[in-house]
mmCIF file of N, CA, C and O in Angstrom:
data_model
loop_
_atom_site.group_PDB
_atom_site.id
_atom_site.type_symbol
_atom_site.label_atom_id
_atom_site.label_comp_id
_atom_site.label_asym_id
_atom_site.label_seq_id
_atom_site.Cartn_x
_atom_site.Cartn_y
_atom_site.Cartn_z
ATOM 1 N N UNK F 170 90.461 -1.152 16.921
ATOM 2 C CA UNK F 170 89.935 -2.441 17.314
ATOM 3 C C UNK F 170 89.517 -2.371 18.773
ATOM 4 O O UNK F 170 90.280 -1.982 19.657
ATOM 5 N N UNK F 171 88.628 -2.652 18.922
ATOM 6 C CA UNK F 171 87.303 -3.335 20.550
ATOM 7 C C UNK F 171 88.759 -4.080 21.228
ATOM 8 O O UNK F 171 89.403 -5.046 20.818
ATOM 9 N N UNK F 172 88.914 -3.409 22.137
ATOM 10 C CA UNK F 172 90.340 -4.268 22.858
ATOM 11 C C UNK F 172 89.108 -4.902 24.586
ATOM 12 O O UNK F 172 89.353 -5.863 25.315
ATOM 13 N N UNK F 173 87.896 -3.915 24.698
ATOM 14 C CA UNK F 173 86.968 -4.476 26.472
ATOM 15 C C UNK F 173 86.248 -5.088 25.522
ATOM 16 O O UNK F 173 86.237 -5.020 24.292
ATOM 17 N N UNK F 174 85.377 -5.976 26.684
ATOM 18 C CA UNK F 174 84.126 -6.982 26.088
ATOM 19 C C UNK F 174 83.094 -6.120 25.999
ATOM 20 O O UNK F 174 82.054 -6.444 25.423
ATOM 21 N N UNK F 175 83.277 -4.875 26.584
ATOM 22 C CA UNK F 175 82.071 -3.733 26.975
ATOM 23 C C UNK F 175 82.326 -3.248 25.361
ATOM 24 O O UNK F 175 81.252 -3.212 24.760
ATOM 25 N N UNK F 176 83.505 -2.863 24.510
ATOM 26 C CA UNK F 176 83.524 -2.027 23.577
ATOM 27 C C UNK F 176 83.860 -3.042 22.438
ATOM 28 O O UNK F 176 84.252 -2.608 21.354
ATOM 29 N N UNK F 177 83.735 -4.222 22.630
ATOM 30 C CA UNK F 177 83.192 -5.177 21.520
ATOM 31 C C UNK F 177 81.282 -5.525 21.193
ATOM 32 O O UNK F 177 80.721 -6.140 20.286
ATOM 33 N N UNK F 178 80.728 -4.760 22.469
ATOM 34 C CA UNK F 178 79.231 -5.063 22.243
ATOM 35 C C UNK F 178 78.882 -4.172 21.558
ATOM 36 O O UNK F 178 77.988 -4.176 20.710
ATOM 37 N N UNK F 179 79.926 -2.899 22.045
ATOM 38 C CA UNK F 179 79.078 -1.836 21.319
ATOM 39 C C UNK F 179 79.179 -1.485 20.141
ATOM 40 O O UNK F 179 78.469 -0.581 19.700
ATOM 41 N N UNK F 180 80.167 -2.187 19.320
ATOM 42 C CA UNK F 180 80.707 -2.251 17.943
ATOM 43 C C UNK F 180 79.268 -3.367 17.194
ATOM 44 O O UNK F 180 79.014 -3.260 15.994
ATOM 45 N N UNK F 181 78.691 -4.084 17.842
ATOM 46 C CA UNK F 181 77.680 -5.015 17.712
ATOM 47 C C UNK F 181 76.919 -3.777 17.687
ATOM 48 O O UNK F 181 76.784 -3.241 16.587
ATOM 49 N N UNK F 182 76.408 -3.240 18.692
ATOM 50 C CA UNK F 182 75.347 -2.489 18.768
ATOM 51 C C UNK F 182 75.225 -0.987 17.791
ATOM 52 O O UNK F 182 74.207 -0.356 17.505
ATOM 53 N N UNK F 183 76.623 -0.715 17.432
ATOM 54 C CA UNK F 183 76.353 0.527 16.400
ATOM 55 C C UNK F 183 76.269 -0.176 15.275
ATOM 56 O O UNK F 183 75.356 0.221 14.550
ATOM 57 N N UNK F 184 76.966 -1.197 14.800
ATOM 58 C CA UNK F 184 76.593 -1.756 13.609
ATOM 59 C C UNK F 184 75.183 -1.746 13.181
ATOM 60 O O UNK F 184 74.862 -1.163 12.145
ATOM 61 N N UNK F 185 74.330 -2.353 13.912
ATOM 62 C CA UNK F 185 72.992 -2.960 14.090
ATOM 63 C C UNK F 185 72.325 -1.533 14.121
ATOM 64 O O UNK F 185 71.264 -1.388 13.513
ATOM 65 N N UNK F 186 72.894 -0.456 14.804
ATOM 66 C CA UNK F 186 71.541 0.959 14.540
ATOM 67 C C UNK F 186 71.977 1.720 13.291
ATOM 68 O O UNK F 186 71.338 2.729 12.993
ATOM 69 N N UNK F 187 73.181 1.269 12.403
ATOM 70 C CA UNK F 187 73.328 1.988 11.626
ATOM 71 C C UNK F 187 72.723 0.912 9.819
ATOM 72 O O UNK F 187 72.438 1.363 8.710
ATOM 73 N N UNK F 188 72.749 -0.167 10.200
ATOM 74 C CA UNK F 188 71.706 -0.483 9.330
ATOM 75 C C UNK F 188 70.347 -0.411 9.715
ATOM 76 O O UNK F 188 69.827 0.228 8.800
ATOM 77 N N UNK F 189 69.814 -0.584 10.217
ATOM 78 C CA UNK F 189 68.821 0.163 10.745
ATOM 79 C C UNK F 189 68.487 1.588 10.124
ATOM 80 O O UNK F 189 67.777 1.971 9.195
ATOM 81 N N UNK F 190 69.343 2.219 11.082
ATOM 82 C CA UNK F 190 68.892 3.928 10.584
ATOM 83 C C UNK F 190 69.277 3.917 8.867
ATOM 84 O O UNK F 190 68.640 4.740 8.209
ATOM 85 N N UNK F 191 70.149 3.153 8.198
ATOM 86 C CA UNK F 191 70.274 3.154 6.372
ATOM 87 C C UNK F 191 69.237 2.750 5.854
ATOM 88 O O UNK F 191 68.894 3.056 4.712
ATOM 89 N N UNK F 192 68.517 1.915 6.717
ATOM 90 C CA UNK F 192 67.767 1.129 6.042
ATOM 91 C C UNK F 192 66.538 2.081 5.830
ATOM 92 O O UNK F 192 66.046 2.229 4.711
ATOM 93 N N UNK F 193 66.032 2.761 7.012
ATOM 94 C CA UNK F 193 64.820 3.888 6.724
ATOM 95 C C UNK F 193 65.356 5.334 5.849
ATOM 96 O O UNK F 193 64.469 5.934 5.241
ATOM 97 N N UNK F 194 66.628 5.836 5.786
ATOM 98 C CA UNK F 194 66.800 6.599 4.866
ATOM 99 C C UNK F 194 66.638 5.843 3.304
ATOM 100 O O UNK F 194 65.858 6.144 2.401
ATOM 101 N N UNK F 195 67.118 5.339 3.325
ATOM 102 C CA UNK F 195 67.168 4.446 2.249
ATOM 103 C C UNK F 195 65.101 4.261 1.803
ATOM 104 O O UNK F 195 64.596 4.299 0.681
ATOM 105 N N UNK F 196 64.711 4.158 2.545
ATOM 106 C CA UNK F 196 62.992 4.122 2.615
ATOM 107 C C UNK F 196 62.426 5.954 2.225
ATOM 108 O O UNK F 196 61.602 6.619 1.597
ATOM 109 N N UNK F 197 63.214 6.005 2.846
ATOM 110 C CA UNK F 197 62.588 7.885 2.488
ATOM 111 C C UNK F 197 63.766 8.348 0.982
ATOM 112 O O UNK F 197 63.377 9.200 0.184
ATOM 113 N N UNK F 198 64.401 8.034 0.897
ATOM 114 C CA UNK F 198 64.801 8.364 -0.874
ATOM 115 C C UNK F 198 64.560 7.685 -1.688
ATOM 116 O O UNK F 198 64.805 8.198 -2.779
ATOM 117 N N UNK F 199 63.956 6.156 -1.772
ATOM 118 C CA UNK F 199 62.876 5.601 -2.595
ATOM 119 C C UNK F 199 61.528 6.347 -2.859
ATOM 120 O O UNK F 199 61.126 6.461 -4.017
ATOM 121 N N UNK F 200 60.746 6.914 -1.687
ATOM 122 C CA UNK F 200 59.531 7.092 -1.292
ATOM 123 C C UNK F 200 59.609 8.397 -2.314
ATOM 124 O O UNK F 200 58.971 8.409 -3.366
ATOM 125 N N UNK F 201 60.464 9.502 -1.892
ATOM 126 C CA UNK F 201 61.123 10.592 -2.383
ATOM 127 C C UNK F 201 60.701 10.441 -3.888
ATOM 128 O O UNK F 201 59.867 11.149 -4.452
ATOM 129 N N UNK F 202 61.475 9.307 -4.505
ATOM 130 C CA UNK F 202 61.441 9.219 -6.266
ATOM 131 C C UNK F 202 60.082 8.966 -6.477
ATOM 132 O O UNK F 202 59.525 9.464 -7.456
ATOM 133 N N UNK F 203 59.584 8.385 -5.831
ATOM 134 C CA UNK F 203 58.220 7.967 -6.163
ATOM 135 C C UNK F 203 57.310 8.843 -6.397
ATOM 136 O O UNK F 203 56.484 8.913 -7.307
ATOM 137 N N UNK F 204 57.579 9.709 -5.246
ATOM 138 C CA UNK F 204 56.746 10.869 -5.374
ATOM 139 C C UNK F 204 56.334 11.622 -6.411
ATOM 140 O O UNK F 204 55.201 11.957 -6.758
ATOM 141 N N UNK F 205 57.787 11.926 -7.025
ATOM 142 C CA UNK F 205 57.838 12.834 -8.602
ATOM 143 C C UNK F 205 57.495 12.242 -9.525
ATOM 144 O O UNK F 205 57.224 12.945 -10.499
ATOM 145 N N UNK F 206 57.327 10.641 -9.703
ATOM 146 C CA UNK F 206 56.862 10.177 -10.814
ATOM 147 C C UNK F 206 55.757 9.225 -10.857
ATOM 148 O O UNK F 206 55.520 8.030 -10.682
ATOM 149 N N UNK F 207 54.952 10.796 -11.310
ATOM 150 C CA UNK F 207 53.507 9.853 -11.412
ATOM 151 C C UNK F 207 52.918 10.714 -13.139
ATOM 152 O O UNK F 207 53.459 11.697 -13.647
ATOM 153 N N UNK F 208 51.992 10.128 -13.565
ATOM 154 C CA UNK F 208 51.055 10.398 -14.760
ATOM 155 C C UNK F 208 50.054 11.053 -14.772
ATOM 156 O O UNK F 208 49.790 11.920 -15.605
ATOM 157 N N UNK F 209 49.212 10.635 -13.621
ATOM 158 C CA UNK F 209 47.934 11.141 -13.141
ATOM 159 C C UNK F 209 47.946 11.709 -11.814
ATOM 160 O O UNK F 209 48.607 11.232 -10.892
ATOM 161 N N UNK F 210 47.188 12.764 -11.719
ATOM 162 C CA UNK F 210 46.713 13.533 -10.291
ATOM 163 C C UNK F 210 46.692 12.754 -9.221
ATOM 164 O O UNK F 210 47.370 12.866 -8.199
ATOM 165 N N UNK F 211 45.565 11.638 -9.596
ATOM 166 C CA UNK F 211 45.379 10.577 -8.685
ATOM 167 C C UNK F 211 46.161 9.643 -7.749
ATOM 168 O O UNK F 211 46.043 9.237 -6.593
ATOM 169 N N UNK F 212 47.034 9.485 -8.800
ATOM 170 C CA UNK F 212 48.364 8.937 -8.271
ATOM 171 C C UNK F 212 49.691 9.477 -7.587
ATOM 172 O O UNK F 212 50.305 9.055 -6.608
ATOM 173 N N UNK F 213 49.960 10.700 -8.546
ATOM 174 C CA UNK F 213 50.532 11.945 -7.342
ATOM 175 C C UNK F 213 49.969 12.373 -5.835
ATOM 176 O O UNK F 213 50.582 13.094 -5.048
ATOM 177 N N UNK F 214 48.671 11.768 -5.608
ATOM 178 C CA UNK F 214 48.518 12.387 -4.413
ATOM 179 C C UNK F 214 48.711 10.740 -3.526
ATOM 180 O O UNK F 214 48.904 10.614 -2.317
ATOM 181 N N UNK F 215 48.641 10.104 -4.107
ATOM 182 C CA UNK F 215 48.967 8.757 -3.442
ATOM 183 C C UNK F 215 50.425 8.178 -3.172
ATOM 184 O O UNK F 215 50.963 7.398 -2.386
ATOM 185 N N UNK F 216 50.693 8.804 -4.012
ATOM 186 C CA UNK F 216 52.461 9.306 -3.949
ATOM 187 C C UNK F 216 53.339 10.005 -2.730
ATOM 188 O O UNK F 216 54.388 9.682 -2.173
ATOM 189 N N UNK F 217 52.248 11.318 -2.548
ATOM 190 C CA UNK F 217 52.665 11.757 -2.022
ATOM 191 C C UNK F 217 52.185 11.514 -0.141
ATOM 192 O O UNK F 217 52.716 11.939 0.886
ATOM 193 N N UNK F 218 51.098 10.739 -0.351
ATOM 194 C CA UNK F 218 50.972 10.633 1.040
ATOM 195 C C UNK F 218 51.696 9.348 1.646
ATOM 196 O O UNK F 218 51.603 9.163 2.860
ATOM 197 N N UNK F 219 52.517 8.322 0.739
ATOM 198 C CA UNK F 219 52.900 7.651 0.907
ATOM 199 C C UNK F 219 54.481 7.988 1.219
ATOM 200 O O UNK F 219 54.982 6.947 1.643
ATOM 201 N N UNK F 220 55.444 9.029 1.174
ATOM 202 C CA UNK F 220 56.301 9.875 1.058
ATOM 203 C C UNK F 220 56.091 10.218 2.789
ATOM 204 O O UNK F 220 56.695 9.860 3.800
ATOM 205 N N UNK F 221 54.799 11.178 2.497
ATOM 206 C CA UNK F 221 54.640 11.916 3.874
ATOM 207 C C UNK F 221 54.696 11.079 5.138
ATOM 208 O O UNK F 221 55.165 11.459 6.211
ATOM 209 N N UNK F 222 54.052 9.648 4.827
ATOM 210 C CA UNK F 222 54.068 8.669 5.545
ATOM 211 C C UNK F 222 55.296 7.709 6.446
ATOM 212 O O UNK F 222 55.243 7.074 7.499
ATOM 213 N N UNK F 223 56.801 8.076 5.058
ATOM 214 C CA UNK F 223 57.835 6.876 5.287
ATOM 215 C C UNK F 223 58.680 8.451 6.237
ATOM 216 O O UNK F 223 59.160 8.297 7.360
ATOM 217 N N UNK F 224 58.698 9.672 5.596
ATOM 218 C CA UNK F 224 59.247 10.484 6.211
ATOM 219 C C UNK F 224 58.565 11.149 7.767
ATOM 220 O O UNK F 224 59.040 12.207 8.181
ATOM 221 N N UNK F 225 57.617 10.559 8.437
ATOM 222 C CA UNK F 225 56.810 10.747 9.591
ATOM 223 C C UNK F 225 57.787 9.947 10.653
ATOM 224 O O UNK F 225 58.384 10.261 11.683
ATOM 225 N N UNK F 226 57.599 8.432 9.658
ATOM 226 C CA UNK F 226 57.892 7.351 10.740
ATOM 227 C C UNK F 226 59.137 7.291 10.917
ATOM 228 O O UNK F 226 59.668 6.661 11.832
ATOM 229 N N UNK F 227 59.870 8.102 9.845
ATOM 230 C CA UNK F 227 61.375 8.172 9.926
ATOM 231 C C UNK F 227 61.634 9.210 11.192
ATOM 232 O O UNK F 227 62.260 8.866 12.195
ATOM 233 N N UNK F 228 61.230 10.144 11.059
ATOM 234 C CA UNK F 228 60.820 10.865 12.311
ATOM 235 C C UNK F 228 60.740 10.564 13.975
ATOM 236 O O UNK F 228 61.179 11.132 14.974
ATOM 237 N N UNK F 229 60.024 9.488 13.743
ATOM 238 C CA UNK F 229 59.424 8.913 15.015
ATOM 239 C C UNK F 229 60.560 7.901 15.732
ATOM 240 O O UNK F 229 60.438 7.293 16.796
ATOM 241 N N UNK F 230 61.861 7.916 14.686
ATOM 242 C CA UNK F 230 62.579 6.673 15.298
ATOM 243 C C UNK F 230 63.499 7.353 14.879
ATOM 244 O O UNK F 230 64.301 7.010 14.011
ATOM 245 N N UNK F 231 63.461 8.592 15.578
ATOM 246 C CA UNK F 231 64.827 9.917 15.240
ATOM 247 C C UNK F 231 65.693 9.766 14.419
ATOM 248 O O UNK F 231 66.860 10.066 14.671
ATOM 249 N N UNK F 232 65.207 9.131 12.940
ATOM 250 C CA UNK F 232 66.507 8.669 12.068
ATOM 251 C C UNK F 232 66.711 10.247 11.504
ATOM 252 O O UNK F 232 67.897 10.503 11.297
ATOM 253 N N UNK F 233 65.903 11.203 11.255
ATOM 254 C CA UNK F 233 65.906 12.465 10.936
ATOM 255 C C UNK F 233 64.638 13.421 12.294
ATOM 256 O O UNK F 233 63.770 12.903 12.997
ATOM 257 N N UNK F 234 64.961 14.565 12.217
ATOM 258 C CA UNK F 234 64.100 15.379 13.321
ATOM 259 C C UNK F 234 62.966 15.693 12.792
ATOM 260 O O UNK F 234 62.592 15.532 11.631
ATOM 261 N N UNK F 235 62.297 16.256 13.893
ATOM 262 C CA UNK F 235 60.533 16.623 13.521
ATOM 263 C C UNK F 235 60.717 17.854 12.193
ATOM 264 O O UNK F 235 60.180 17.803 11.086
ATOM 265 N N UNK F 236 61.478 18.734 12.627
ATOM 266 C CA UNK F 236 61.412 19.968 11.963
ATOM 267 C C UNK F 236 62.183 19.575 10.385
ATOM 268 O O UNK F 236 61.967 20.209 9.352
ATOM 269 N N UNK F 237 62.891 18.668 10.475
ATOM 270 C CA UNK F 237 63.485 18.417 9.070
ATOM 271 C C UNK F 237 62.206 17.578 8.379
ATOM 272 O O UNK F 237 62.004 17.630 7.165
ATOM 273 N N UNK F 238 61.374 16.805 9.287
ATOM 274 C CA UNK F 238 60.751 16.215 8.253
ATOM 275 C C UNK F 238 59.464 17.028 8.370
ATOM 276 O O UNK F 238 58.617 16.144 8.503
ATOM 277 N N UNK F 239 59.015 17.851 8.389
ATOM 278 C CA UNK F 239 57.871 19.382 8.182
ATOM 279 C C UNK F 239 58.526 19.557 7.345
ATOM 280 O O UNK F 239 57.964 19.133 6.335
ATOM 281 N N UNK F 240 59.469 19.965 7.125
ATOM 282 C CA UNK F 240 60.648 20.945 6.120
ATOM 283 C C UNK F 240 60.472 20.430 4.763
ATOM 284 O O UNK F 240 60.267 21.124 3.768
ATOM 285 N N UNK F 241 60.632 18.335 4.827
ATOM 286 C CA UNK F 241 60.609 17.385 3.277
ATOM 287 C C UNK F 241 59.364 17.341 2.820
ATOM 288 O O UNK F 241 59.119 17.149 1.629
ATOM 289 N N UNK F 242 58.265 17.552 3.915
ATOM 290 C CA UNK F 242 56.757 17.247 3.604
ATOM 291 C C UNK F 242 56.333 18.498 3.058
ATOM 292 O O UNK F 242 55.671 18.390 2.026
ATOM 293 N N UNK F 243 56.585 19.905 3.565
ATOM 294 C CA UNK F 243 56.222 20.786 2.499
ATOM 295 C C UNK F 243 56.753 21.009 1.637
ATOM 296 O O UNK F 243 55.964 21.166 0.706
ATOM 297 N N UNK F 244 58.020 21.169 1.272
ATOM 298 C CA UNK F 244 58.990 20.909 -0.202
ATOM 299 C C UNK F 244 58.447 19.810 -1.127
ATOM 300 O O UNK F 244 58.780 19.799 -2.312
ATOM 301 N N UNK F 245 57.713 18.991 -0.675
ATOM 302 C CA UNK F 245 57.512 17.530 -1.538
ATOM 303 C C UNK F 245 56.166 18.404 -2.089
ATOM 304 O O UNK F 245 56.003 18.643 -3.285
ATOM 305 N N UNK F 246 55.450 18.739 -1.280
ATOM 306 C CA UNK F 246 53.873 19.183 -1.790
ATOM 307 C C UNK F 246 53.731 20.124 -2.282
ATOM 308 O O UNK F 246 52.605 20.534 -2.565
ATOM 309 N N UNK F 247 54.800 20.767 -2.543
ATOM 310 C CA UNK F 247 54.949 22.272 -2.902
ATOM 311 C C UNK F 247 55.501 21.417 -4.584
ATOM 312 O O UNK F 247 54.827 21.720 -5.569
ATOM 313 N N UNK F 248 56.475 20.592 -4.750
ATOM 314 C CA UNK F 248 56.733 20.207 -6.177
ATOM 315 C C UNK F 248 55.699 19.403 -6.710
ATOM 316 O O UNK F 248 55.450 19.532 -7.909
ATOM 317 N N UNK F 249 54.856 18.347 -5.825
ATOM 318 C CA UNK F 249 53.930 17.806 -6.418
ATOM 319 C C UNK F 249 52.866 18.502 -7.080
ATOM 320 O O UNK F 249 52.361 18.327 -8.189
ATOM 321 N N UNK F 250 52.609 19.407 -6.081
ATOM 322 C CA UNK F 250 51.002 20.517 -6.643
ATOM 323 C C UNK F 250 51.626 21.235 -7.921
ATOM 324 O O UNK F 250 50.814 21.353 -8.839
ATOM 325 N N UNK F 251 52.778 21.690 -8.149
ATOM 326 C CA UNK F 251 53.139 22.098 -8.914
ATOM 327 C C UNK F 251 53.324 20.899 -10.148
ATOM 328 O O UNK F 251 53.053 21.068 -11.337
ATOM 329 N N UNK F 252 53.661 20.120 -9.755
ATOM 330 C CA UNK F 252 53.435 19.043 -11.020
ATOM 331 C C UNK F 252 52.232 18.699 -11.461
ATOM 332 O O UNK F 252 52.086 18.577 -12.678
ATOM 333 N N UNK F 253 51.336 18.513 -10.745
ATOM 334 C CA UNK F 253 49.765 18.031 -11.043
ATOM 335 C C UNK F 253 49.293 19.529 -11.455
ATOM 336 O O UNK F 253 48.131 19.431 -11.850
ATOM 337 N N UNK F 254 49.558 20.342 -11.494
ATOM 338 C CA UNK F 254 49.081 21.565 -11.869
ATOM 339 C C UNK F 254 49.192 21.571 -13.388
ATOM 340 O O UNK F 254 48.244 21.899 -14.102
ATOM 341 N N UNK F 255 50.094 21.288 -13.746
ATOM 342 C CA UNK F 255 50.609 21.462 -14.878
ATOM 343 C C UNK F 255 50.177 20.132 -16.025
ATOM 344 O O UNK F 255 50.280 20.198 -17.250
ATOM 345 N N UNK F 256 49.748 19.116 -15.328
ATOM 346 C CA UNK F 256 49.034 17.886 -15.803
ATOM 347 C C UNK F 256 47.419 18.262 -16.080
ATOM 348 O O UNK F 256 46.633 17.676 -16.824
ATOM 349 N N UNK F 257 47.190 19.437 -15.233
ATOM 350 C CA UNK F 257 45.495 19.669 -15.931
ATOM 351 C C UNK F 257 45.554 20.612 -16.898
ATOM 352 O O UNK F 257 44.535 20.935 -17.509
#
């Protein structure tokens, strides 16, 4: 228990970055499912730039690092092409 007024704010303040930061993981493992399930080509690639998109900005607000999210964006495009491959 926050016994200073200094380490009762900050119990406020980690609360508040950790929904926050759940809230955009939580955005990139939706985005994630989405990705894999599509019907058409067309839509796999709309899928996937929408993916590439939530895992960028996740990026940008250090909820995960640059190099981890290079790392999800080619793993994602590497299973998608391989899925739409197999759809023609």
């Amino acid at each position: 228990m926050a016994n200073t007024k200094q380490a009762k704010k900050m119990v406020k303040k980690i609360k508040k970055r950790t929904e926050f930061n759940s809230w955009w993981k939580k955005r990139v493992k939706d985005a994630r499912k989405n990705a894999l399930n599509f019907e058409t080509a067309e839509a796999g690639n709309i899928n996937i730039d929408t993916y590439k998109k939530n895992v960028d900005k996740a990026a940008k607000h250090n909820i995960i690092s640059r190099n981890k999210a290079n790392r999800l964006k080619s793993q994602m495009s590497k299973k998608v092409n391989a899925k739409i491959a197999t759809l023609s």
